[in-house]
Coordinates of C-alpha atoms in Angstrom, one line a residue:
Chain H
F112 CA -7.8 -16.3 69.8
A113 CA -7.5 -12.8 68.6
L114 CA -3.8 -13.1 68.6
L115 CA -4.1 -16.3 66.6
L116 CA -6.1 -14.4 64.0
D117 CA -3.4 -11.8 63.7
F118 CA -0.8 -14.5 63.0
K119 CA -2.8 -15.5 60.0
A120 CA -1.8 -12.3 58.2
T121 CA 1.9 -13.2 58.0
F122 CA 3.3 -14.4 54.6
F123 CA 6.5 -16.0 55.4
L124 CA 5.8 -18.1 58.4
G125 CA 4.8 -21.6 58.0
R126 CA 1.8 -23.0 59.6
Y127 CA 4.1 -24.8 62.0
N128 CA 5.0 -21.6 63.8
D129 CA 1.3 -20.8 64.4
D130 CA 0.8 -24.3 65.8
F131 CA 3.6 -23.7 68.2
D132 CA 2.3 -20.3 69.2
D133 CA -0.8 -22.1 70.1
G134 CA 1.3 -24.5 72.1
E135 CA 3.0 -21.5 73.8
D136 CA -0.3 -20.0 75.0
L137 CA -1.6 -23.3 76.2
A138 CA 1.7 -24.0 77.9
E139 CA 1.1 -21.1 80.2
F140 CA -2.0 -22.8 81.5
D141 CA -0.6 -26.3 82.0
D142 CA 3.1 -26.7 82.5
N143 CA 3.2 -30.4 82.9
D144 CA 1.6 -31.4 79.6
F145 CA 3.2 -28.9 77.4
A146 CA 6.6 -28.4 79.1
E147 CA 8.3 -30.5 76.5
F148 CA 7.3 -28.1 73.8
E149 CA 9.0 -25.1 75.4
D150 CA 12.4 -26.1 74.2
V151 CA 11.3 -27.4 70.9
N152 CA 9.3 -24.1 70.5
E153 CA 12.5 -22.1 70.0
D154 CA 14.0 -24.4 67.3
P155 CA 11.2 -24.3 64.8
T156 CA 10.9 -20.6 65.0
V157 CA 14.6 -20.2 64.2
E158 CA 14.5 -22.7 61.5
V159 CA 11.5 -21.2 60.0
E160 CA 13.3 -17.9 59.9
S161 CA 16.3 -19.3 58.2
E162 CA 14.3 -20.9 55.6
P163 CA 13.8 -18.9 52.5
P164 CA 10.3 -17.6 52.0
P165 CA 8.1 -20.3 50.6
K166 CA 7.5 -20.4 46.9
P167 CA 3.8 -21.1 46.8
A168 CA 1.4 -18.2 46.5
P169 CA 0.7 -16.3 49.6
S170 CA -3.0 -16.9 49.2
S171 CA -2.6 -20.5 50.1
I172 CA -1.2 -19.8 53.5
P173 CA -4.2 -18.1 55.1
V174 CA -6.4 -20.9 53.9
E175 CA -4.2 -23.5 55.6
D176 CA -4.1 -21.4 58.7
D177 CA -7.9 -21.4 58.8
E178 CA -7.9 -25.1 58.6
D179 CA -5.4 -25.4 61.4
E180 CA -7.3 -23.0 63.5
A181 CA -10.4 -25.1 62.9
T182 CA -8.7 -28.3 64.0
V183 CA -7.3 -26.6 67.0
E184 CA -10.7 -25.5 68.2
I185 CA -12.5 -28.7 67.5
E186 CA -10.0 -31.4 68.4
D187 CA -8.9 -32.4 71.7
G188 CA -5.8 -30.8 73.1
Q189 CA -3.7 -34.0 73.0
D190 CA -4.5 -34.8 69.4
E191 CA -3.3 -31.4 68.5
F192 CA 0.1 -31.9 70.0
E193 CA 0.5 -35.2 68.5
D194 CA -0.1 -33.7 65.1
A195 CA 2.3 -30.9 66.0
D196 CA 4.9 -33.4 67.1
A197 CA 4.6 -35.4 64.0
Q198 CA 4.9 -32.3 61.9
V199 CA 7.9 -31.2 63.7
S200 CA 9.7 -34.4 63.4
D201 CA 8.8 -34.7 59.7
M202 CA 9.9 -31.2 58.7
Y203 CA 12.8 -30.6 61.0
S204 CA 14.3 -34.1 61.2
K205 CA 17.2 -32.9 59.1
Y206 CA 18.0 -30.0 61.4
D207 CA 20.0 -30.6 64.5
K208 CA 18.0 -29.2 67.4
D209 CA 21.1 -28.8 69.6
E210 CA 22.7 -26.5 67.0
F211 CA 20.3 -23.7 67.9
E212 CA 20.4 -24.0 71.6
G213 CA 20.4 -20.7 73.4
Y214 CA 19.6 -18.8 70.3
E215 CA 17.4 -16.0 71.4
K216 CA 14.5 -15.3 69.3
T217 CA 12.2 -12.4 69.4
N218 CA 8.5 -13.2 69.8
S219 CA 7.5 -11.6 66.6
P220 CA 10.0 -12.5 64.0
F221 CA 7.6 -11.4 61.3
K222 CA 8.1 -7.8 62.2
D223 CA 11.5 -7.8 60.3
T224 CA 11.6 -6.0 57.0
L225 CA 9.9 -8.2 54.3
I226 CA 11.8 -8.7 51.2
Y227 CA 9.4 -8.9 48.3
Q228 CA 10.6 -10.9 45.4
D229 CA 9.6 -9.7 42.0
V230 CA 7.3 -12.2 40.5
P231 CA 8.2 -12.5 36.8
A232 CA 5.7 -10.8 34.5
H233 CA 4.5 -13.9 32.8
L234 CA 3.7 -15.6 36.0
Q235 CA 1.5 -12.6 37.1
N236 CA -2.0 -13.3 36.2
S237 CA -2.7 -9.6 35.4
W238 CA -3.6 -8.2 32.0
E239 CA -1.9 -4.9 32.8
S240 CA 1.6 -6.3 32.1
Y241 CA 0.5 -6.9 28.5
Y242 CA -0.2 -3.2 27.8
M243 CA 2.0 -3.1 24.7
E244 CA 0.1 -6.0 23.1
I245 CA -3.2 -4.3 24.0
L246 CA -1.9 -1.1 22.4
M247 CA -1.0 -3.0 19.2
V248 CA -4.3 -4.7 19.0
T249 CA -6.1 -1.4 19.6
G250 CA -4.0 0.1 16.7
L251 CA -5.0 -2.8 14.5
L252 CA -8.7 -2.4 15.4
A253 CA -8.4 1.4 14.7
Y254 CA -6.9 0.6 11.3
I255 CA -9.7 -1.8 10.4
M256 CA -12.3 0.7 11.5
N257 CA -10.7 3.4 9.4
Y258 CA -10.6 1.0 6.4
I259 CA -14.3 0.3 6.6
I260 CA -15.3 3.9 7.1
G261 CA -13.0 5.2 4.3
K262 CA -14.1 2.5 1.9
N263 CA -17.7 3.4 2.5
K264 CA -17.1 7.1 2.2
N265 CA -15.3 6.7 -1.1
S266 CA -18.1 4.4 -2.4
R267 CA -20.7 7.0 -1.4
L268 CA -18.8 9.7 -3.1
A269 CA -18.5 7.7 -6.3
Q270 CA -22.2 6.8 -6.3
A271 CA -23.1 10.5 -5.7
W272 CA -20.9 11.6 -8.6
F273 CA -22.5 9.0 -10.9
N274 CA -26.0 9.9 -9.8
S275 CA -25.5 13.6 -10.6
H276 CA -23.8 12.9 -14.0
R277 CA -25.9 9.9 -15.1
E278 CA -28.5 11.9 -17.0
L279 CA -26.0 14.0 -18.9
L280 CA -24.0 10.9 -19.8
E281 CA -26.9 8.8 -20.9
S282 CA -28.2 11.5 -23.1
N283 CA -24.9 11.8 -24.8
F284 CA -23.5 8.3 -25.1
A285 CA -25.1 5.1 -26.3
L286 CA -23.0 3.0 -24.0
V287 CA -22.5 4.1 -20.4
G288 CA -20.5 1.8 -18.3
D289 CA -18.7 -1.2 -19.7
D290 CA -16.1 -3.4 -18.1
G291 CA -15.0 -5.1 -21.3
T292 CA -15.8 -8.6 -20.1
S293 CA -19.4 -9.1 -21.2
K294 CA -20.0 -10.5 -24.6
E295 CA -22.5 -7.9 -25.8
A296 CA -21.9 -4.2 -25.7
T297 CA -24.7 -3.3 -23.2
S298 CA -24.5 -0.5 -20.7
T299 CA -23.8 -1.8 -17.3
G300 CA -25.0 1.5 -15.9
K301 CA -22.5 1.5 -13.1
L302 CA -18.9 2.3 -12.2
N303 CA -16.1 -0.2 -12.3
Q304 CA -14.4 -0.4 -9.0
E305 CA -10.7 -0.8 -9.7
N306 CA -9.6 -0.2 -6.1
E307 CA -11.0 1.0 -2.9
H308 CA -10.2 4.5 -4.1
I309 CA -10.3 4.4 -7.9
Y310 CA -13.5 4.0 -10.0
N311 CA -13.7 3.8 -13.8
L312 CA -16.5 4.6 -16.2
W313 CA -16.3 3.9 -19.9
C314 CA -18.7 5.7 -22.2
S315 CA -18.9 5.2 -25.9
G316 CA -21.2 5.6 -28.9
R317 CA -21.3 9.2 -29.8
V318 CA -20.5 11.4 -32.8
C319 CA -17.1 13.1 -32.8
C320 CA -15.4 10.7 -30.5
E321 CA -14.4 7.1 -30.1
G322 CA -15.0 6.9 -26.4
M323 CA -14.6 8.6 -23.0
L324 CA -12.9 7.0 -20.0
I325 CA -13.7 8.7 -16.7
Q326 CA -11.5 7.9 -13.7
L327 CA -12.6 9.0 -10.2
K328 CA -9.3 9.1 -8.3
F329 CA -10.3 9.6 -4.7
L330 CA -8.0 9.9 -1.8
K331 CA -6.9 6.7 0.0
R332 CA -9.4 7.2 2.8
Q333 CA -9.2 3.4 3.5
D334 CA -5.6 3.5 4.5
L335 CA -4.9 5.0 7.9
L336 CA -1.3 5.9 7.0
N337 CA -2.5 7.9 4.1
V338 CA -5.1 9.7 6.3
L339 CA -2.4 10.7 8.7
A340 CA -0.1 11.8 5.9
R341 CA -2.8 13.9 4.4
M342 CA -3.1 15.8 7.7
M343 CA 0.4 17.1 7.0
R344 CA -0.1 17.7 3.3
P345 CA -3.7 18.1 2.1
T346 CA -4.6 16.9 -1.4
C347 CA -7.9 16.6 -3.1
D348 CA -9.9 14.0 -4.9
Q349 CA -9.5 14.2 -8.7
V350 CA -11.7 13.3 -11.7
Q351 CA -9.7 12.5 -14.8
I352 CA -11.5 12.3 -18.1
K353 CA -9.8 11.0 -21.3
V354 CA -11.6 11.3 -24.6
T355 CA -10.2 9.4 -27.5
L356 CA -11.0 10.6 -30.9
N357 CA -11.0 9.2 -34.4
D358 CA -8.6 10.6 -37.0
E359 CA -11.2 12.7 -38.7
D360 CA -12.5 14.2 -35.4
M361 CA -9.6 16.5 -34.8
D362 CA -7.2 18.7 -36.7
T363 CA -3.5 18.6 -35.9
F364 CA -2.7 20.8 -32.9
V365 CA -1.4 20.5 -29.4
F366 CA -2.8 22.7 -26.6
A367 CA -3.0 22.8 -22.8
V368 CA -4.4 25.1 -20.2
G369 CA -4.5 24.7 -16.4
S370 CA -3.0 25.8 -13.1
R371 CA 0.6 27.0 -13.3
K372 CA 2.0 24.2 -11.3
A373 CA 0.2 21.6 -13.4
M374 CA 1.4 23.2 -16.6
S375 CA 5.0 23.3 -15.7
R376 CA 4.8 19.7 -14.5
L377 CA 3.1 18.6 -17.7
Q378 CA 5.5 20.3 -19.9
K379 CA 8.3 18.3 -18.4
E380 CA 6.5 15.1 -18.2
M381 CA 4.4 14.8 -21.3
Q382 CA 6.0 13.7 -24.5
D383 CA 3.9 15.8 -26.8
L384 CA 3.9 18.9 -24.8
S385 CA 7.6 18.9 -24.4
E386 CA 8.2 18.5 -28.1
F387 CA 5.6 20.7 -29.6
C388 CA 5.1 23.4 -27.0
G389 CA 8.6 24.5 -26.3
D390 CA 7.9 27.9 -24.8
K391 CA 7.2 28.4 -21.2
P392 CA 3.6 28.5 -20.1
K393 CA 2.1 31.8 -21.0
S394 CA -0.4 33.7 -18.9
G395 CA -4.0 33.7 -20.0
A396 CA -4.5 37.4 -19.5
K397 CA -5.1 37.8 -23.2
Y398 CA -8.3 35.9 -22.9
S399 CA -9.0 37.4 -19.5
L400 CA -8.4 34.1 -17.7
P401 CA -7.5 34.3 -14.0
D402 CA -3.9 34.6 -13.0
S403 CA -3.7 31.2 -11.5
L404 CA -4.0 29.6 -15.0
S405 CA -1.5 29.4 -17.8
I406 CA -1.5 28.2 -21.3
L407 CA 0.8 26.0 -23.3
S408 CA 0.2 26.0 -27.0
E409 CA 1.8 25.0 -30.3
M410 CA 1.0 28.3 -31.9
A411 CA -1.1 31.4 -31.2
E412 CA -3.7 30.5 -33.7
V413 CA -4.5 27.3 -31.8
S414 CA -5.0 29.2 -28.6
D415 CA -7.3 31.7 -30.3
G416 CA -9.2 28.9 -31.8
V417 CA -9.7 26.9 -28.6
M418 CA -10.3 29.9 -26.3
D419 CA -13.6 31.0 -27.6
S420 CA -16.0 33.0 -25.4
K421 CA -17.9 30.0 -24.2
M422 CA -14.7 28.1 -23.3
V423 CA -13.4 31.1 -21.5
H424 CA -16.6 31.4 -19.6
Y425 CA -16.5 27.9 -18.5
I426 CA -12.9 28.1 -17.4
T427 CA -13.2 31.4 -15.6
N428 CA -16.2 30.2 -13.6
H429 CA -14.6 27.0 -12.5
A430 CA -11.0 27.9 -12.4
D431 CA -10.5 26.5 -8.9
K432 CA -11.7 23.1 -10.0
I433 CA -9.6 22.9 -13.2
E434 CA -6.2 21.2 -12.7
S435 CA -5.4 20.8 -16.4
I436 CA -7.0 20.6 -19.9
H437 CA -4.9 19.0 -22.6
F438 CA -5.9 18.7 -26.3
S439 CA -3.5 16.8 -28.5
D440 CA -3.3 14.9 -31.7
Q441 CA 0.1 13.6 -30.9
F442 CA -0.7 12.2 -27.4
S443 CA 1.4 9.3 -26.4
G444 CA 1.4 9.6 -22.6
P445 CA 4.2 10.7 -20.4
K446 CA 7.8 10.5 -21.5
V447 CA 9.1 7.0 -21.1
M448 CA 12.4 6.9 -19.3
Q449 CA 14.9 4.8 -21.2
E450 CA 17.9 3.3 -19.5
E451 CA 20.5 3.3 -22.2
G452 CA 19.3 3.9 -25.7
Q453 CA 16.1 5.4 -26.9
P454 CA 13.1 3.7 -28.4
L455 CA 13.7 2.6 -32.0
K456 CA 10.3 3.7 -33.1
L457 CA 8.3 6.8 -32.5
P458 CA 5.7 6.1 -29.7
E459 CA 2.2 5.5 -30.9
T460 CA 0.0 8.6 -30.8
K461 CA -3.7 9.0 -30.5
K462 CA -5.9 12.0 -30.8
T463 CA -6.9 12.7 -27.2
L464 CA -8.6 15.3 -25.0
L465 CA -7.6 15.0 -21.4
F466 CA -9.3 16.8 -18.5
T467 CA -8.2 16.7 -14.9
F468 CA -10.6 18.3 -12.4
N469 CA -10.2 18.8 -8.6
V470 CA -13.1 18.0 -6.5
P471 CA -13.9 20.9 -4.2
G472 CA -13.5 20.4 -0.5
M473 CA -9.8 19.5 -0.4
G474 CA -10.3 16.1 1.0
N475 CA -13.3 16.8 3.2
T476 CA -15.7 16.3 0.4
S477 CA -19.3 15.4 0.9
P478 CA -21.5 13.7 -1.7
K479 CA -23.2 17.1 -2.3
D480 CA -20.0 18.5 -3.7
M481 CA -20.3 16.2 -6.7
D482 CA -23.1 18.3 -8.2
S483 CA -20.7 21.2 -8.7
L484 CA -18.8 19.1 -11.2
V485 CA -21.7 18.7 -13.6
P486 CA -21.0 22.0 -15.4
L487 CA -17.5 20.8 -16.0
M488 CA -18.8 17.7 -17.7
N489 CA -20.9 20.0 -19.9
M490 CA -17.6 21.7 -20.8
V491 CA -16.2 18.4 -21.8
I492 CA -19.0 17.6 -24.1
Y493 CA -18.8 21.1 -25.5
S494 CA -15.1 20.6 -26.1
I495 CA -15.6 17.4 -28.0
D496 CA -18.0 19.0 -30.4
K497 CA -15.8 22.1 -30.7
V498 CA -12.7 20.2 -31.5
K499 CA -14.5 18.5 -34.3
K500 CA -15.3 21.8 -35.9
L501 CA -12.0 23.5 -35.2
R502 CA -9.9 23.6 -38.3
L503 CA -6.6 25.4 -38.8
N504 CA -6.3 27.8 -41.7
R505 CA -3.8 27.2 -44.4
E506 CA -0.9 28.8 -42.7
G507 CA -1.6 27.1 -39.4
K508 CA -1.8 23.8 -41.1
L509 CA 1.5 24.3 -42.9
K510 CA 3.2 25.3 -39.6
A511 CA 1.7 22.3 -37.9
D512 CA 2.9 19.9 -40.6
R513 CA 6.3 21.4 -40.5
N514 CA 6.4 20.9 -36.7
R515 CA 5.5 17.3 -36.9
A516 CA 8.1 16.7 -39.6
R517 CA 10.7 18.4 -37.5
V518 CA 9.9 16.3 -34.5
E519 CA 10.1 13.1 -36.5
E520 CA 13.4 14.1 -38.1
N521 CA 14.9 14.9 -34.7
F522 CA 13.8 11.6 -33.4
L523 CA 15.2 9.8 -36.4
K524 CA 18.5 11.6 -36.1
Q525 CA 18.8 10.7 -32.4
T526 CA 18.2 7.1 -33.0
H527 CA 20.2 6.9 -36.2
A528 CA 23.2 5.4 -34.6
Q529 CA 21.0 3.0 -32.8
R530 CA 19.1 2.0 -35.9
Q531 CA 22.3 1.5 -37.7
E532 CA 23.6 -0.8 -35.0
A533 CA 20.4 -2.7 -35.0
A534 CA 20.5 -3.1 -38.8
Q535 CA 24.1 -4.3 -38.6
T536 CA 23.3 -6.9 -35.9
R537 CA 20.4 -8.1 -38.0
R538 CA 22.6 -8.5 -41.1
E539 CA 25.1 -10.4 -39.0
E540 CA 22.5 -12.6 -37.6
K541 CA 21.3 -13.5 -41.1
K542 CA 24.8 -14.3 -42.3
R543 CA 25.3 -16.5 -39.3
A544 CA 22.0 -18.3 -39.8
E545 CA 23.0 -18.9 -43.4
K546 CA 26.4 -20.3 -42.5
E547 CA 24.8 -22.6 -40.0
R548 CA 22.4 -23.9 -42.6
I549 CA 25.3 -24.6 -44.9
M550 CA 27.2 -26.4 -42.2
N551 CA 24.2 -28.4 -41.2
E552 CA 23.6 -29.5 -44.8
E553 CA 24.6 -33.1 -45.0
D554 CA 24.9 -33.5 -48.6
P555 CA 28.4 -32.3 -49.6
E556 CA 27.3 -31.3 -53.0
R557 CA 24.5 -29.1 -51.8
Q558 CA 26.9 -27.6 -49.3
R559 CA 29.3 -26.6 -52.0
R560 CA 26.5 -25.1 -54.1
L561 CA 25.1 -23.1 -51.2
E562 CA 28.5 -21.8 -50.4
E563 CA 29.0 -20.7 -53.9
A564 CA 25.6 -19.0 -53.9
A565 CA 26.4 -17.1 -50.7
Q566 CA 29.8 -16.0 -52.2
R567 CA 28.1 -14.7 -55.3
R568 CA 25.6 -12.7 -53.3
E569 CA 28.4 -11.1 -51.3
Q570 CA 30.2 -10.2 -54.5
K571 CA 27.2 -8.5 -55.8
K572 CA 26.7 -6.5 -52.7
L573 CA 30.3 -5.3 -52.8
E574 CA 29.9 -4.3 -56.4
K575 CA 26.8 -2.4 -55.6
K576 CA 28.5 -0.5 -52.9
Q577 CA 31.4 0.3 -55.1
M578 CA 29.0 1.7 -57.7
K579 CA 27.3 3.9 -55.1
M580 CA 30.6 5.3 -54.0
K581 CA 31.5 6.0 -57.6
Q582 CA 28.2 7.8 -58.1
I583 CA 28.7 9.9 -55.1
K584 CA 32.2 10.9 -56.1
V585 CA 30.9 11.8 -59.6
K586 CA 28.1 13.9 -58.0
A587 CA 30.6 15.6 -55.7
M588 CA 32.7 16.6 -58.6
Chain F
M62 CA -26.5 21.3 -22.3
S63 CA -25.2 19.4 -25.2
A64 CA -24.2 21.2 -28.3
N65 CA -26.6 19.4 -30.7
S66 CA -29.7 19.9 -28.6
M67 CA -32.0 19.1 -31.5
T68 CA -30.4 16.0 -32.7
D69 CA -29.4 13.1 -30.6
P70 CA -25.6 12.8 -30.5
R71 CA -25.7 9.2 -29.6
R72 CA -24.6 6.7 -32.2
P73 CA -25.1 3.1 -31.2
N74 CA -23.3 1.9 -34.3
K75 CA -20.1 3.7 -33.2
I76 CA -19.7 1.8 -29.9
F77 CA -16.2 0.8 -28.9
R78 CA -15.6 -1.7 -26.2
Y79 CA -13.7 -0.9 -23.1
K80 CA -10.1 -2.0 -23.1
P81 CA -8.4 -1.9 -19.8
P82 CA -5.2 0.1 -20.2
S83 CA -2.3 -2.3 -20.3
T84 CA 0.0 -1.9 -17.3
D85 CA 3.1 -2.8 -19.3
S86 CA 3.1 0.4 -21.1
N87 CA 2.9 2.6 -18.0
P88 CA 4.7 1.0 -15.1
T89 CA 5.4 4.3 -13.6
L90 CA 1.8 5.2 -13.2
E91 CA 1.1 2.3 -10.9
D92 CA 1.2 2.7 -7.2
P93 CA 4.0 0.6 -5.8
T94 CA 2.8 0.7 -2.2
P95 CA 1.1 -2.7 -2.0
D96 CA 4.1 -4.5 -3.4
Y97 CA 6.5 -2.8 -1.1
M98 CA 4.3 -3.4 1.9
N99 CA 4.0 -7.0 1.0
L100 CA 7.7 -7.4 0.7
L101 CA 8.3 -5.5 4.0
G102 CA 5.7 -7.6 5.7
M103 CA 7.4 -10.8 4.7
I104 CA 10.8 -9.6 5.7
F105 CA 9.6 -8.5 9.1
S106 CA 7.7 -11.7 9.7
M107 CA 10.8 -13.8 8.8
C108 CA 12.9 -11.6 11.2
G109 CA 10.3 -12.0 13.9
L110 CA 10.3 -15.8 13.5
M111 CA 14.0 -16.3 13.2
L112 CA 15.2 -13.8 15.7
K113 CA 12.2 -14.2 18.1
L114 CA 11.5 -10.5 18.1
K115 CA 8.0 -9.7 19.0
W116 CA 7.9 -6.2 17.7
C117 CA 9.0 -7.4 14.2
A118 CA 6.1 -9.8 14.1
W119 CA 3.7 -7.0 15.1
I120 CA 5.0 -4.7 12.4
A121 CA 4.7 -7.5 9.9
V122 CA 1.0 -7.7 10.8
Y123 CA 0.6 -4.0 10.3
C124 CA 2.4 -4.2 6.9
S125 CA 0.2 -6.9 5.6
F126 CA -2.9 -4.9 6.6
I127 CA -1.6 -1.8 4.8
S128 CA -0.8 -3.8 1.8
F129 CA -4.3 -5.2 1.8
A130 CA -5.8 -1.8 2.1
N131 CA -3.8 -0.4 -0.9
S132 CA -4.2 -3.4 -3.1
R133 CA -5.8 -3.3 -6.6
S134 CA -8.8 -5.5 -7.2
S135 CA -6.9 -7.3 -9.9
E136 CA -4.4 -8.6 -7.5
D137 CA -4.2 -12.1 -6.3
T138 CA -6.0 -12.8 -3.1
K139 CA -3.8 -15.8 -2.5
Q140 CA -0.8 -13.5 -2.1
M141 CA -2.6 -11.3 0.4
M142 CA -3.8 -14.3 2.4
S143 CA -0.4 -15.8 2.5
S144 CA 1.2 -12.7 3.8
F145 CA -1.5 -12.3 6.4
M146 CA -1.1 -15.9 7.5
L147 CA 2.7 -15.5 7.6
S148 CA 2.6 -12.4 9.8
I149 CA 0.0 -13.9 12.2
S150 CA 1.9 -17.1 12.5
A151 CA 5.0 -15.0 13.3
V152 CA 3.2 -13.3 16.1
V153 CA 1.8 -16.5 17.5
M154 CA 5.1 -18.3 17.4
S155 CA 6.9 -15.4 19.1
Y156 CA 4.4 -15.6 22.0
L157 CA 4.4 -19.4 22.2
Q158 CA 8.1 -19.4 22.6
N159 CA 8.2 -16.6 25.0
P160 CA 5.0 -15.7 26.8
Q161 CA 6.4 -12.7 28.4
P162 CA 4.8 -9.4 27.4
M163 CA 6.6 -7.2 25.0
S164 CA 8.8 -4.7 26.6
P165 CA 8.7 -1.1 25.2
P166 CA 12.0 0.1 23.7
W167 CA 12.3 3.0 26.2

């Protein structure tokens, strides 16, 4: 029976072979009863060999072997052979037994090399084959984790900033925090969340200014792609403050100070800086500013006026946090790129003070770092009051007015051709509209009258033009 | 330290309401990432559905996640949800049609 147990381990052989092995062993004991199986024995072994390996899973075969073994032990010998006979006749009825006469077969056909067929991946019940999918899902989970962590960090930073600045703001502004939707102008006392990385705060109700919009522009910590990109190129969180002023709060000047890179960038980008501060950014050595900063100014008097000792003190102490400071009475935002022509009107300007500060930490900020920005807010408040008091002297005012007139003239010249065209098209449109009206007029009499009126008007215009030409000619002479 | 330490600088009568800056005037200042990612996500999910490419569908899922993370609060949630659903349906359909695991490109 030990041999029988060994046979269980084979994959390819059907149970029929094992039965006949049983028969073989038993035949040794009793020739008469089992002699008939000796011949038949060879055929099934051959036929089983020539069959292709069975499709069903290998695990099913040992189970069947067990069952067969059990029946062999329990049942009577004769019953077993009857079963075997029936099985043989059932399975191998299609095979001609005579065909394989004399075919020598080795006792252990299952010692030949086994050809393992590859089971297709989707039929394998193993998770390992799905490793790409598992990778993908893991990546997604990592992204979601980073989103939650980044969002919370940004939120904590914003809250920390607000907590450290709240007192200062509330003592200076009547309205701290407004989202513009509520009916009454009451302080909401909290930041507006525009995004997962941008927070707004609107403050209003103070002397010397209309209002102040503070934007906390944090890094996109909630986006994993951005986090990875920042590992290559570190950037920092920024606080942008925009103070809008009433007309009487500020005299006419344009001025900017900040890091060299920022100044050269702003000079190219900003409409007012490019028009009024034509010279390259100058160093602030005259006011003993650090070398990293440079100044753009409309005229020297403005620089002298703005850079008083207190301002210089503020800027020198926090030079690393200052990206740019921009005071302008002609602020209209960055230059608008026009496709073909230029805008027909001068862009609207507003008296504005702009401050851009870098949060220390270069991306690895903690809520504690927000306290270091409070002195900068003090500087902002000080600037608001200062700008109100800063007035140009007579010369400076003349220069400033001339500058503005010059800019306007240039603009008008550049757009002259366009405005002419626009005026022409408008005139043509009017004529066409009139003609249409005349045509649509049903009454023939009225038609005639309108036509005559139009003709008379044209005549008058021609006469006027001729008069003008004559006048010019006379003047020229 | 405020400049007028003695007098209160606050003027409740000079309060101006907050006006959200109009985006029409400054289209360049807006971050185009969520819109691009949305578009990419839709393109990839359509590719994945039509051409039965599993990796397209997975990239579409990633794109819609990135678009969601970068989106502004004023943006339509319906748009976000629809791109999510489209990308997830692309993944599911690819696997229903062909349950084989994805093969790496190498």
